[in-house]
Amino acid sequence: MLRASMTLDPAAVVAPVRRRTFGSFVEHLGRCVYTGIYEPDHPKADDQGFRTDVAELVRELGVSTIRYPGGNFVSGYRWEDGVGPVESRPRRLDLAWHSLETNEFGTNEFMAWARAQGVEPMMAVNLGTRGIQEALDLLEYCNARGSSALANLRRSHGAVEPHAVTMWCLGNEMDGPWQLGHKTATEYGRLAAETARAMRMIDPDLVLVACGSSGSGMPTFGEWERTVLDLAYNEIDMISAHAYYEEKDGDRTSFLASAVDMDRFIDTVAGIADGVKEAKGGTKDIAISFDEWNVWYITRPESEVPKSEWPRAPRLLEDVHSATDAVVVGSLLISLLRHSDRVHAASLAQLVNVIAPIMTEPGGDAWRQATFHPFALTSRHARGDVLRATVDSPRHETARFGGVASVDAVATWDAEAAEGALFAVNRDPSESIELTVDASALGRIALLDGNLLGGVDLDSRNTAAEPDRVVPRPAEVRVGGSRVTIALPPASWAMIRFTRE
Ligand code: AHR
């Protein structure tokens, strides 16, 4: 058995745990909305057509914010289509996903649903086929309090109180050639700055997110961020980052180490943002909104968009995630938490049916995918402050990243509740590793509980027929005084909770 060690010190604070790290994403894509969160004919639908079985799982997942309505979808979306009497809403071709959008569900339905789940809405405006005026109109429709035309229009649609949306994404993935209205960094940087400046005339306190790169592999990565920030630094608060990971060509070893890419991605964007700040003599730090991240098997048939027909709510991107995928999702959450000083918001893409932790059958059941579990455990138990955790770990070779630390970890400590949590992953697919944690700075500690995912049956998956094949099981943990020892089987993720004795 290989060994790794680390020290836990409540004084080594990175940043507070930010609830917005545990966001997710609802796009008009496939069955995320229709037969996902919304299915009026379902036996468990409430009087607004929202599936209560899905809503229960959303609350159990512990998501804090939900980004809406896209994604690629937003770059062709006319928000006006989705408000007002349902029977008069137009049916449109959704060019992004080659689907028919009925607009039965729109802004007010989303806001009502989000409020019912206790989640914060994060809206995206269309800067693909539309521009500043439409962004202003949507903002006025959502947030205006007075008696302006669009505030009154919202009231006439039944939404008497303003939706009070704080976080706004200025478009989506505008660096991607697949995006409707794709732009160069200079074109987009100017438009983002001008849109942000105009939106702040309505409300100076908005949190505005400019599009960063759609992935660290984009040919414009780095230059895109530099240019956009150079043009929009004064007007925006955050820059986005998107990353999807998959096991390619059977290379599970590299896949398990995907968080190495996420770490580098965040550090690179933060470095560029700091460079722009310095060059401009600025005073604010630009934060990162990692508002799309997950495991996504993008090249599998599940992600092929329809070609000739324009179906309503087709089965699209319905990846069935494995225990290995769950271990990777757990490790990506470790990376996001570790960067809480810089990552101020994040969205697991997406929430239901579309590369999602929650799956449904139309008219049937809803269940938890394997990836549901690391997210729910991290969201529920990461409280208080994020602590810096330097692991002294064995290393192993990967084809994609070279040598990597086999064990990665992060801890949180809630001083008020005197409770802590440790999240650890063994990314080595063939070696078991024993991780010893020295928590002397906390005194004698007692274990509250320990959960483990992966290690065995790495290809097993949850399905409608077998919804609980992949569930957390008790971790093997020993506690002695202020030392904790956790057994981490190959390719496993663990979460332990402890308190002071
Ligand atoms: O989440 C699926 C898609 O991935 C989103 O629509 C887009 O923004 C990204 O490319």
Short mmCIF file of C-alpha atoms and ligand atoms in Angstrom, two decimals:
data_model
loop_
_atom_site.label_atom_id
_atom_site.label_comp_id
_atom_site.label_asym_id
_atom_site.label_seq_id
_atom_site.Cartn_x
_atom_site.Cartn_y
_atom_site.Cartn_z
CA MET A 1 0.00 0.00 0.00
CA LEU A 2 1.37 3.43 -0.98
CA ARG A 3 1.13 6.31 1.50
CA ALA A 4 0.30 10.00 1.28
CA SER A 5 0.10 12.61 4.01
CA MET A 6 -1.20 16.08 4.62
CA THR A 7 -1.67 18.64 7.38
CA LEU A 8 -4.92 20.33 8.32
CA ASP A 9 -4.59 23.81 9.72
CA PRO A 10 -7.70 25.95 10.35
CA ALA A 11 -5.53 29.06 10.08
CA ALA A 12 -4.53 28.27 6.47
CA VAL A 13 -7.69 29.77 4.96
CA VAL A 14 -7.98 30.10 1.17
CA ALA A 15 -11.38 31.82 1.18
CA PRO A 16 -14.87 31.24 2.52
CA VAL A 17 -16.80 28.38 0.96
CA ARG A 18 -18.95 30.17 -1.60
CA ARG A 19 -22.46 28.80 -2.01
CA ARG A 20 -22.43 29.90 -5.65
CA THR A 21 -19.77 27.23 -6.31
CA PHE A 22 -22.61 24.72 -6.20
CA GLY A 23 -24.63 26.10 -9.09
CA SER A 24 -26.07 24.19 -12.00
CA PHE A 25 -27.56 24.93 -15.39
CA VAL A 26 -30.94 24.57 -17.10
CA GLU A 27 -30.86 25.04 -20.86
CA HIS A 28 -33.63 24.65 -23.42
CA LEU A 29 -31.83 21.61 -24.75
CA GLY A 30 -33.18 18.10 -25.22
CA ARG A 31 -35.24 17.11 -22.17
CA CYS A 32 -33.73 19.39 -19.55
CA VAL A 33 -36.82 21.63 -19.41
CA TYR A 34 -39.55 19.62 -21.15
CA THR A 35 -40.07 16.25 -19.39
CA GLY A 36 -37.18 17.24 -17.11
CA ILE A 37 -38.16 19.95 -14.65
CA TYR A 38 -41.48 20.67 -16.43
CA GLU A 39 -44.04 18.07 -17.48
CA PRO A 40 -47.64 19.18 -16.86
CA ASP A 41 -49.07 15.73 -17.73
CA HIS A 42 -46.85 13.87 -15.29
CA PRO A 43 -48.67 12.26 -12.34
CA LYS A 44 -46.28 14.05 -9.96
CA ALA A 45 -46.57 17.49 -11.59
CA ASP A 46 -47.82 20.34 -9.41
CA ASP A 47 -50.41 22.88 -10.55
CA GLN A 48 -47.72 24.83 -12.44
CA GLY A 49 -46.58 21.75 -14.35
CA PHE A 50 -43.34 21.32 -12.37
CA ARG A 51 -42.34 17.75 -11.57
CA THR A 52 -42.29 17.43 -7.78
CA ASP A 53 -40.17 14.26 -7.88
CA VAL A 54 -37.47 16.19 -9.79
CA ALA A 55 -37.81 19.19 -7.50
CA GLU A 56 -37.17 16.95 -4.48
CA LEU A 57 -33.97 15.63 -6.05
CA VAL A 58 -32.88 19.16 -6.98
CA ARG A 59 -33.17 20.16 -3.33
CA GLU A 60 -31.32 17.04 -2.19
CA LEU A 61 -28.55 17.81 -4.70
CA GLY A 62 -28.06 21.13 -2.93
CA VAL A 63 -27.71 23.44 -5.92
CA SER A 64 -27.41 27.12 -5.13
CA THR A 65 -27.74 28.96 -8.46
CA ILE A 66 -29.17 27.93 -11.83
CA ARG A 67 -27.96 29.42 -15.10
CA TYR A 68 -30.74 29.85 -17.70
CA PRO A 69 -31.84 29.63 -20.58
CA GLY A 70 -28.58 28.55 -22.30
CA GLY A 71 -26.01 27.68 -23.44
CA ASN A 72 -25.87 27.64 -27.20
CA PHE A 73 -29.67 28.02 -27.17
CA VAL A 74 -29.51 31.56 -25.81
CA SER A 75 -27.59 32.86 -28.81
CA GLY A 76 -30.70 32.52 -30.99
CA TYR A 77 -33.35 33.08 -28.30
CA ARG A 78 -36.00 35.81 -28.35
CA TRP A 79 -37.00 36.08 -24.71
CA GLU A 80 -40.30 37.79 -25.68
CA ASP A 81 -41.44 34.47 -27.20
CA GLY A 82 -41.49 32.87 -23.76
CA VAL A 83 -43.66 35.35 -21.85
CA GLY A 84 -47.37 36.20 -21.91
CA PRO A 85 -50.32 33.90 -22.57
CA VAL A 86 -48.99 30.42 -23.35
CA GLU A 87 -51.51 29.84 -26.14
CA SER A 88 -50.12 32.83 -28.09
CA ARG A 89 -46.45 31.92 -27.77
CA PRO A 90 -44.80 31.09 -31.10
CA ARG A 91 -43.15 27.81 -31.98
CA ARG A 92 -39.62 28.45 -33.21
CA LEU A 93 -36.78 26.54 -34.76
CA ASP A 94 -33.98 26.24 -32.24
CA LEU A 95 -30.95 26.35 -34.52
CA ALA A 96 -28.44 25.43 -31.83
CA TRP A 97 -29.95 21.99 -31.14
CA HIS A 98 -32.02 21.52 -34.33
CA SER A 99 -35.17 21.20 -32.25
CA LEU A 100 -38.63 22.74 -32.07
CA GLU A 101 -38.99 25.23 -29.22
CA THR A 102 -42.64 25.55 -28.17
CA ASN A 103 -41.95 28.33 -25.64
CA GLU A 104 -44.46 26.82 -23.21
CA PHE A 105 -41.81 27.41 -20.58
CA GLY A 106 -40.12 30.81 -20.42
CA THR A 107 -38.70 33.43 -18.08
CA ASN A 108 -41.62 33.67 -15.62
CA GLU A 109 -42.00 29.89 -15.39
CA PHE A 110 -38.28 29.58 -14.74
CA MET A 111 -38.34 32.25 -12.04
CA ALA A 112 -41.33 30.60 -10.33
CA TRP A 113 -39.60 27.22 -10.46
CA ALA A 114 -36.29 28.63 -9.17
CA ARG A 115 -38.02 30.42 -6.30
CA ALA A 116 -39.83 27.22 -5.33
CA GLN A 117 -36.50 25.36 -5.15
CA GLY A 118 -34.82 28.18 -3.22
CA VAL A 119 -32.15 28.63 -5.91
CA GLU A 120 -30.74 31.89 -7.24
CA PRO A 121 -31.40 32.49 -10.95
CA MET A 122 -28.44 33.42 -13.17
CA MET A 123 -29.67 34.75 -16.50
CA ALA A 124 -27.87 34.82 -19.83
CA VAL A 125 -28.63 37.41 -22.51
CA ASN A 126 -28.45 36.77 -26.24
CA LEU A 127 -25.39 38.50 -27.69
CA GLY A 128 -25.33 36.18 -30.71
CA THR A 129 -28.27 37.20 -32.91
CA ARG A 130 -29.27 40.13 -30.70
CA GLY A 131 -27.58 42.96 -28.81
CA ILE A 132 -27.65 45.75 -26.25
CA GLN A 133 -31.30 46.75 -26.64
CA GLU A 134 -32.71 43.25 -26.15
CA ALA A 135 -30.44 42.71 -23.12
CA LEU A 136 -31.73 45.95 -21.62
CA ASP A 137 -35.32 44.98 -22.36
CA LEU A 138 -34.95 41.62 -20.63
CA LEU A 139 -33.28 43.25 -17.63
CA GLU A 140 -36.05 45.83 -17.39
CA TYR A 141 -38.71 43.14 -17.76
CA CYS A 142 -37.13 41.04 -15.00
CA ASN A 143 -35.96 43.61 -12.49
CA ALA A 144 -37.69 46.99 -12.93
CA ARG A 145 -39.80 48.14 -9.98
CA GLY A 146 -41.48 51.32 -11.30
CA SER A 147 -44.22 51.69 -13.87
CA SER A 148 -42.15 51.44 -17.03
CA ALA A 149 -43.65 49.64 -20.02
CA LEU A 150 -41.70 46.41 -19.54
CA ALA A 151 -42.20 46.29 -15.77
CA ASN A 152 -45.92 46.70 -16.41
CA LEU A 153 -45.79 44.02 -19.09
CA ARG A 154 -44.27 41.61 -16.54
CA ARG A 155 -47.02 42.47 -14.06
CA SER A 156 -49.66 41.91 -16.74
CA HIS A 157 -48.13 38.43 -17.18
CA GLY A 158 -48.77 37.68 -13.53
CA ALA A 159 -45.27 38.36 -12.14
CA VAL A 160 -46.13 41.24 -9.84
CA GLU A 161 -42.87 41.34 -7.92
CA PRO A 162 -39.60 41.95 -9.81
CA HIS A 163 -37.47 38.83 -10.22
CA ALA A 164 -34.44 40.68 -8.78
CA VAL A 165 -31.85 38.78 -10.80
CA THR A 166 -28.32 39.77 -9.77
CA MET A 167 -26.07 37.54 -11.93
CA TRP A 168 -26.11 38.02 -15.70
CA CYS A 169 -24.02 36.28 -18.36
CA LEU A 170 -23.17 38.52 -21.31
CA GLY A 171 -23.80 35.92 -24.00
CA ASN A 172 -22.54 32.37 -24.21
CA GLU A 173 -19.32 30.88 -25.64
CA MET A 174 -18.89 33.70 -28.13
CA ASP A 175 -15.38 32.38 -28.93
CA GLY A 176 -16.85 29.17 -30.42
CA PRO A 177 -17.32 28.96 -34.20
CA TRP A 178 -20.43 26.81 -33.52
CA GLN A 179 -22.10 29.72 -31.73
CA LEU A 180 -24.80 31.74 -33.52
CA GLY A 181 -23.28 35.19 -33.94
CA HIS A 182 -19.76 33.94 -33.11
CA LYS A 183 -17.37 36.88 -32.76
CA THR A 184 -13.71 37.73 -32.63
CA ALA A 185 -12.38 38.67 -29.20
CA THR A 186 -12.29 42.34 -30.18
CA GLU A 187 -15.85 42.32 -31.53
CA TYR A 188 -17.11 40.52 -28.45
CA GLY A 189 -15.06 42.52 -25.93
CA ARG A 190 -16.53 45.79 -27.25
CA LEU A 191 -20.08 44.42 -27.27
CA ALA A 192 -19.72 42.95 -23.76
CA ALA A 193 -18.36 46.25 -22.42
CA GLU A 194 -21.11 48.32 -24.03
CA THR A 195 -23.86 45.90 -22.96
CA ALA A 196 -22.53 45.86 -19.40
CA ARG A 197 -22.27 49.67 -19.29
CA ALA A 198 -25.86 50.00 -20.46
CA MET A 199 -27.17 47.35 -18.05
CA ARG A 200 -25.46 49.11 -15.14
CA MET A 201 -27.41 52.25 -16.02
CA ILE A 202 -30.49 50.29 -14.93
CA ASP A 203 -28.80 48.64 -11.96
CA PRO A 204 -25.17 49.39 -10.99
CA ASP A 205 -25.07 46.47 -8.54
CA LEU A 206 -25.48 43.64 -11.04
CA VAL A 207 -22.84 40.90 -11.13
CA LEU A 208 -21.85 40.72 -14.80
CA VAL A 209 -20.03 37.78 -16.37
CA ALA A 210 -18.20 38.13 -19.69
CA CYS A 211 -17.57 35.07 -21.86
CA GLY A 212 -14.15 33.55 -21.46
CA SER A 213 -13.02 30.53 -23.45
CA SER A 214 -15.21 27.50 -24.16
CA GLY A 215 -12.31 25.28 -23.17
CA SER A 216 -8.59 25.33 -22.51
CA GLY A 217 -8.08 23.61 -25.89
CA MET A 218 -9.55 26.49 -27.90
CA PRO A 219 -6.97 27.92 -30.34
CA THR A 220 -7.75 31.43 -29.03
CA PHE A 221 -7.48 30.46 -25.33
CA GLY A 222 -5.51 33.09 -23.44
CA GLU A 223 -5.52 35.68 -26.18
CA TRP A 224 -9.32 35.73 -26.02
CA GLU A 225 -9.31 36.44 -22.26
CA ARG A 226 -6.56 39.10 -22.60
CA THR A 227 -8.43 40.97 -25.35
CA VAL A 228 -11.90 40.72 -23.79
CA LEU A 229 -10.60 41.85 -20.40
CA ASP A 230 -8.59 44.64 -21.96
CA LEU A 231 -11.83 45.97 -23.49
CA ALA A 232 -14.28 45.16 -20.70
CA TYR A 233 -12.24 45.14 -17.43
CA ASN A 234 -13.94 48.24 -16.01
CA GLU A 235 -17.47 47.07 -16.77
CA ILE A 236 -17.54 43.43 -15.68
CA ASP A 237 -17.05 41.42 -12.48
CA MET A 238 -16.32 37.91 -13.71
CA ILE A 239 -15.05 36.04 -16.72
CA SER A 240 -16.44 32.62 -17.52
CA ALA A 241 -14.65 29.33 -18.03
CA HIS A 242 -16.15 26.15 -19.51
CA ALA A 243 -14.66 22.64 -19.42
CA TYR A 244 -15.98 19.19 -20.23
CA TYR A 245 -13.95 16.03 -19.74
CA GLU A 246 -14.29 12.51 -21.11
CA GLU A 247 -12.35 9.28 -21.19
CA LYS A 248 -10.78 9.29 -24.65
CA ASP A 249 -9.40 6.21 -26.44
CA GLY A 250 -9.61 4.14 -23.27
CA ASP A 251 -7.10 6.38 -21.47
CA ARG A 252 -8.68 6.22 -18.02
CA THR A 253 -5.46 7.30 -16.31
CA SER A 254 -5.49 10.72 -17.98
CA PHE A 255 -9.26 11.04 -17.56
CA LEU A 256 -8.99 10.49 -13.80
CA ALA A 257 -6.47 13.36 -13.69
CA SER A 258 -8.78 15.81 -15.53
CA ALA A 259 -8.68 18.22 -12.59
CA VAL A 260 -5.06 18.96 -13.51
CA ASP A 261 -6.46 20.71 -16.59
CA MET A 262 -9.08 22.53 -14.52
CA ASP A 263 -6.39 23.73 -12.07
CA ARG A 264 -4.23 25.03 -14.92
CA PHE A 265 -7.21 26.60 -16.66
CA ILE A 266 -8.18 28.57 -13.55
CA ASP A 267 -4.59 29.59 -12.75
CA THR A 268 -4.01 30.76 -16.33
CA VAL A 269 -7.19 32.85 -16.50
CA ALA A 270 -6.48 34.34 -13.04
CA GLY A 271 -2.94 35.22 -14.16
CA ILE A 272 -4.21 36.94 -17.31
CA ALA A 273 -6.86 38.85 -15.34
CA ASP A 274 -4.21 40.02 -12.88
CA GLY A 275 -1.97 41.10 -15.77
CA VAL A 276 -4.77 43.20 -17.28
CA LYS A 277 -5.56 44.69 -13.87
CA GLU A 278 -1.94 45.69 -13.39
CA ALA A 279 -1.58 47.12 -16.90
CA LYS A 280 -4.65 49.26 -16.33
CA GLY A 281 -3.71 50.27 -12.79
CA GLY A 282 -7.03 48.71 -11.75
CA THR A 283 -8.13 48.04 -8.22
CA LYS A 284 -10.56 45.14 -8.56
CA ASP A 285 -9.81 41.47 -9.13
CA ILE A 286 -11.79 39.80 -11.89
CA ALA A 287 -13.32 36.61 -10.52
CA ILE A 288 -14.00 33.43 -12.49
CA SER A 289 -17.46 32.01 -13.12
CA PHE A 290 -16.85 28.37 -14.05
CA ASP A 291 -20.36 28.27 -15.41
CA GLU A 292 -20.17 25.04 -17.42
CA TRP A 293 -18.25 22.02 -16.20
CA ASN A 294 -18.83 18.28 -16.13
CA VAL A 295 -18.00 14.93 -17.68
CA TRP A 296 -19.45 14.87 -21.23
CA TYR A 297 -18.94 12.15 -23.86
CA ILE A 298 -19.30 14.69 -26.61
CA THR A 299 -18.42 12.36 -29.49
CA ARG A 300 -20.91 9.61 -28.58
CA PRO A 301 -24.18 9.22 -30.56
CA GLU A 302 -26.10 10.59 -27.53
CA SER A 303 -24.78 14.04 -28.45
CA GLU A 304 -25.58 13.96 -32.18
CA VAL A 305 -28.09 16.69 -32.97
CA PRO A 306 -31.05 15.78 -35.21
CA LYS A 307 -30.33 16.42 -38.90
CA SER A 308 -33.56 16.58 -40.88
CA GLU A 309 -36.47 16.66 -38.42
CA TRP A 310 -37.04 19.42 -35.84
CA PRO A 311 -38.27 17.33 -32.89
CA ARG A 312 -39.70 18.77 -29.67
CA ALA A 313 -37.60 17.89 -26.62
CA PRO A 314 -35.59 15.06 -28.22
CA ARG A 315 -33.33 12.79 -26.19
CA LEU A 316 -30.04 14.68 -26.49
CA LEU A 317 -26.78 14.53 -24.52
CA GLU A 318 -28.33 11.91 -22.22
CA ASP A 319 -25.00 10.52 -21.06
CA VAL A 320 -25.28 7.74 -18.48
CA HIS A 321 -22.45 8.41 -16.08
CA SER A 322 -20.34 5.68 -14.49
CA ALA A 323 -18.69 5.32 -11.08
CA THR A 324 -15.46 6.52 -12.74
CA ASP A 325 -17.25 9.64 -13.98
CA ALA A 326 -18.47 10.24 -10.42
CA VAL A 327 -14.88 10.07 -9.13
CA VAL A 328 -13.85 12.64 -11.74
CA VAL A 329 -16.77 14.94 -10.83
CA GLY A 330 -15.68 14.68 -7.17
CA SER A 331 -12.12 15.59 -8.13
CA LEU A 332 -13.28 18.59 -10.21
CA LEU A 333 -15.19 19.85 -7.17
CA ILE A 334 -11.93 19.62 -5.19
CA SER A 335 -10.30 21.86 -7.79
CA LEU A 336 -13.17 24.37 -7.75
CA LEU A 337 -13.19 24.53 -3.93
CA ARG A 338 -9.41 24.91 -3.76
CA HIS A 339 -9.75 27.95 -6.02
CA SER A 340 -12.50 29.61 -3.98
CA ASP A 341 -10.35 32.73 -3.72
CA ARG A 342 -10.79 33.16 -7.49
CA VAL A 343 -13.75 31.04 -8.55
CA HIS A 344 -16.77 32.89 -7.20
CA ALA A 345 -19.44 30.91 -9.06
CA ALA A 346 -19.70 27.61 -10.91
CA SER A 347 -22.42 25.64 -12.70
CA LEU A 348 -22.52 21.90 -13.14
CA ALA A 349 -23.79 21.48 -16.70
CA GLN A 350 -26.54 20.54 -16.70
CA LEU A 351 -29.23 19.74 -14.13
CA VAL A 352 -31.69 17.21 -15.57
CA ASN A 353 -31.37 14.65 -18.41
CA VAL A 354 -28.72 16.61 -20.35
CA ILE A 355 -25.29 15.44 -19.08
CA ALA A 356 -27.03 15.63 -15.75
CA PRO A 357 -26.96 14.37 -12.17
CA ILE A 358 -30.74 13.80 -12.34
CA MET A 359 -32.46 11.66 -14.98
CA THR A 360 -36.15 11.21 -15.73
CA GLU A 361 -38.49 9.18 -17.88
CA PRO A 362 -41.45 11.05 -19.39
CA GLY A 363 -44.46 9.99 -17.34
CA GLY A 364 -42.15 7.81 -15.25
CA ASP A 365 -39.50 7.94 -12.55
CA ALA A 366 -36.71 10.36 -11.69
CA TRP A 367 -33.41 9.04 -10.33
CA ARG A 368 -29.89 10.02 -9.28
CA GLN A 369 -27.00 9.45 -11.67
CA ALA A 370 -23.67 8.32 -10.17
CA THR A 371 -22.39 11.91 -10.44
CA PHE A 372 -25.23 13.15 -8.21
CA HIS A 373 -23.50 11.77 -5.14
CA PRO A 374 -20.14 13.60 -5.02
CA PHE A 375 -21.93 16.86 -5.85
CA ALA A 376 -24.60 16.43 -3.16
CA LEU A 377 -22.07 15.41 -0.50
CA THR A 378 -19.73 18.29 -1.31
CA SER A 379 -22.49 20.88 -1.47
CA ARG A 380 -24.00 19.68 1.81
CA HIS A 381 -20.80 19.37 3.83
CA ALA A 382 -18.38 22.02 2.49
CA ARG A 383 -19.07 24.74 5.05
CA GLY A 384 -17.19 27.62 6.63
CA ASP A 385 -13.73 28.21 5.16
CA VAL A 386 -11.76 26.37 2.52
CA LEU A 387 -8.36 25.34 3.93
CA ARG A 388 -5.15 25.11 1.96
CA ALA A 389 -4.18 21.43 1.82
CA THR A 390 -0.78 20.44 0.51
CA VAL A 391 -0.65 16.71 0.03
CA ASP A 392 2.65 14.86 0.07
CA SER A 393 1.59 12.22 -2.43
CA PRO A 394 3.06 9.45 -4.57
CA ARG A 395 2.97 10.32 -8.26
CA HIS A 396 2.06 8.39 -11.38
CA GLU A 397 2.42 8.96 -15.12
CA THR A 398 -0.41 10.05 -17.42
CA ALA A 399 -0.27 10.34 -21.22
CA ARG A 400 -2.02 13.72 -21.21
CA PHE A 401 -0.50 15.52 -18.22
CA GLY A 402 2.81 13.75 -17.59
CA GLY A 403 3.52 12.95 -13.92
CA VAL A 404 0.70 13.89 -11.55
CA ALA A 405 0.14 13.65 -7.79
CA SER A 406 -1.97 10.54 -7.23
CA VAL A 407 -3.84 11.97 -4.25
CA ASP A 408 -5.50 15.34 -4.37
CA ALA A 409 -7.51 16.83 -1.51
CA VAL A 410 -9.12 19.89 -0.05
CA ALA A 411 -10.65 20.54 3.38
CA THR A 412 -13.21 22.90 4.84
CA TRP A 413 -13.63 23.99 8.44
CA ASP A 414 -16.71 25.57 9.93
CA ALA A 415 -15.41 27.28 13.08
CA GLU A 416 -18.88 28.12 14.39
CA ALA A 417 -20.15 24.56 14.20
CA ALA A 418 -16.65 23.16 15.00
CA GLU A 419 -17.07 20.73 12.10
CA GLY A 420 -14.81 19.99 9.20
CA ALA A 421 -14.90 18.02 5.98
CA LEU A 422 -12.12 16.51 3.93
CA PHE A 423 -12.57 15.68 0.25
CA ALA A 424 -9.89 13.43 -1.25
CA VAL A 425 -9.38 11.55 -4.49
CA ASN A 426 -6.98 8.79 -5.49
CA ARG A 427 -6.49 9.36 -9.22
CA ASP A 428 -4.20 6.37 -9.66
CA PRO A 429 -6.21 3.62 -11.40
CA SER A 430 -4.04 0.79 -10.14
CA GLU A 431 -2.63 1.55 -6.66
CA SER A 432 -4.35 1.74 -3.28
CA ILE A 433 -3.10 4.64 -1.18
CA GLU A 434 -3.43 5.33 2.54
CA LEU A 435 -3.83 9.05 3.26
CA THR A 436 -2.82 10.21 6.74
CA VAL A 437 -4.03 13.59 7.90
CA ASP A 438 -2.28 15.42 10.74
CA ALA A 439 -4.92 17.63 12.35
CA SER A 440 -2.91 18.59 15.48
CA ALA A 441 -3.82 22.25 14.95
CA LEU A 442 -7.38 21.24 15.79
CA GLY A 443 -6.53 19.10 18.82
CA ARG A 444 -8.11 15.66 19.26
CA ILE A 445 -10.73 14.98 16.66
CA ALA A 446 -13.66 12.60 16.31
CA LEU A 447 -15.06 11.15 13.12
CA LEU A 448 -18.65 12.02 12.19
CA ASP A 449 -18.88 9.95 9.04
CA GLY A 450 -16.99 8.88 5.95
CA ASN A 451 -18.21 8.10 2.42
CA LEU A 452 -16.44 6.49 -0.49
CA LEU A 453 -17.23 6.29 -4.21
CA GLY A 454 -15.46 4.27 -6.87
CA GLY A 455 -12.59 1.88 -6.21
CA VAL A 456 -14.66 -1.07 -7.48
CA ASP A 457 -17.15 -1.62 -10.33
CA LEU A 458 -15.81 1.46 -12.05
CA ASP A 459 -18.02 0.97 -15.10
CA SER A 460 -21.26 0.53 -13.17
CA ARG A 461 -24.01 3.05 -13.78
CA ASN A 462 -27.39 4.00 -12.36
CA THR A 463 -30.38 3.45 -14.63
CA ALA A 464 -34.19 3.58 -14.31
CA ALA A 465 -34.13 -0.18 -13.64
CA GLU A 466 -31.19 -0.01 -11.21
CA PRO A 467 -31.18 3.54 -9.80
CA ASP A 468 -28.93 2.74 -6.82
CA ARG A 469 -26.12 0.70 -8.34
CA VAL A 470 -23.64 3.49 -7.67
CA VAL A 471 -24.13 4.98 -4.22
CA PRO A 472 -21.64 6.12 -1.58
CA ARG A 473 -20.52 3.42 0.84
CA PRO A 474 -18.73 3.78 4.18
CA ALA A 475 -15.09 4.80 3.85
CA GLU A 476 -12.44 2.89 5.80
CA VAL A 477 -11.22 5.50 8.28
CA ARG A 478 -9.14 5.26 11.49
CA VAL A 479 -8.87 8.12 13.95
CA GLY A 480 -6.29 8.31 16.73
CA GLY A 481 -5.93 11.57 18.67
CA SER A 482 -5.45 14.16 15.98
CA ARG A 483 -4.48 11.76 13.18
CA VAL A 484 -6.91 10.43 10.61
CA THR A 485 -6.07 7.68 8.18
CA ILE A 486 -8.24 7.00 5.15
CA ALA A 487 -7.88 4.04 2.81
CA LEU A 488 -8.26 5.21 -0.79
CA PRO A 489 -8.66 2.31 -3.25
CA PRO A 490 -7.51 2.90 -6.85
CA ALA A 491 -9.71 5.44 -8.68
CA SER A 492 -11.80 6.47 -5.68
CA TRP A 493 -13.19 9.62 -4.09
CA ALA A 494 -13.83 10.04 -0.38
CA MET A 495 -15.46 12.55 1.90
CA ILE A 496 -15.05 12.44 5.66
CA ARG A 497 -16.58 14.68 8.29
CA PHE A 498 -15.03 15.31 11.69
CA THR A 499 -15.37 17.44 14.77
CA ARG A 500 -13.25 18.39 17.79
CA GLU A 501 -13.41 15.76 20.50
O1 AHR B 1 -23.98 22.21 -21.99
C1 AHR B 1 -24.07 21.87 -23.34
C2 AHR B 1 -23.51 22.93 -24.26
O2 AHR B 1 -22.12 23.00 -24.08
C3 AHR B 1 -23.95 24.36 -24.02
O3 AHR B 1 -25.13 24.68 -24.67
C4 AHR B 1 -22.82 25.17 -24.59
O4 AHR B 1 -22.68 26.41 -23.96
C5 AHR B 1 -21.62 24.26 -24.44
O5 AHR B 1 -20.91 24.17 -25.61
#
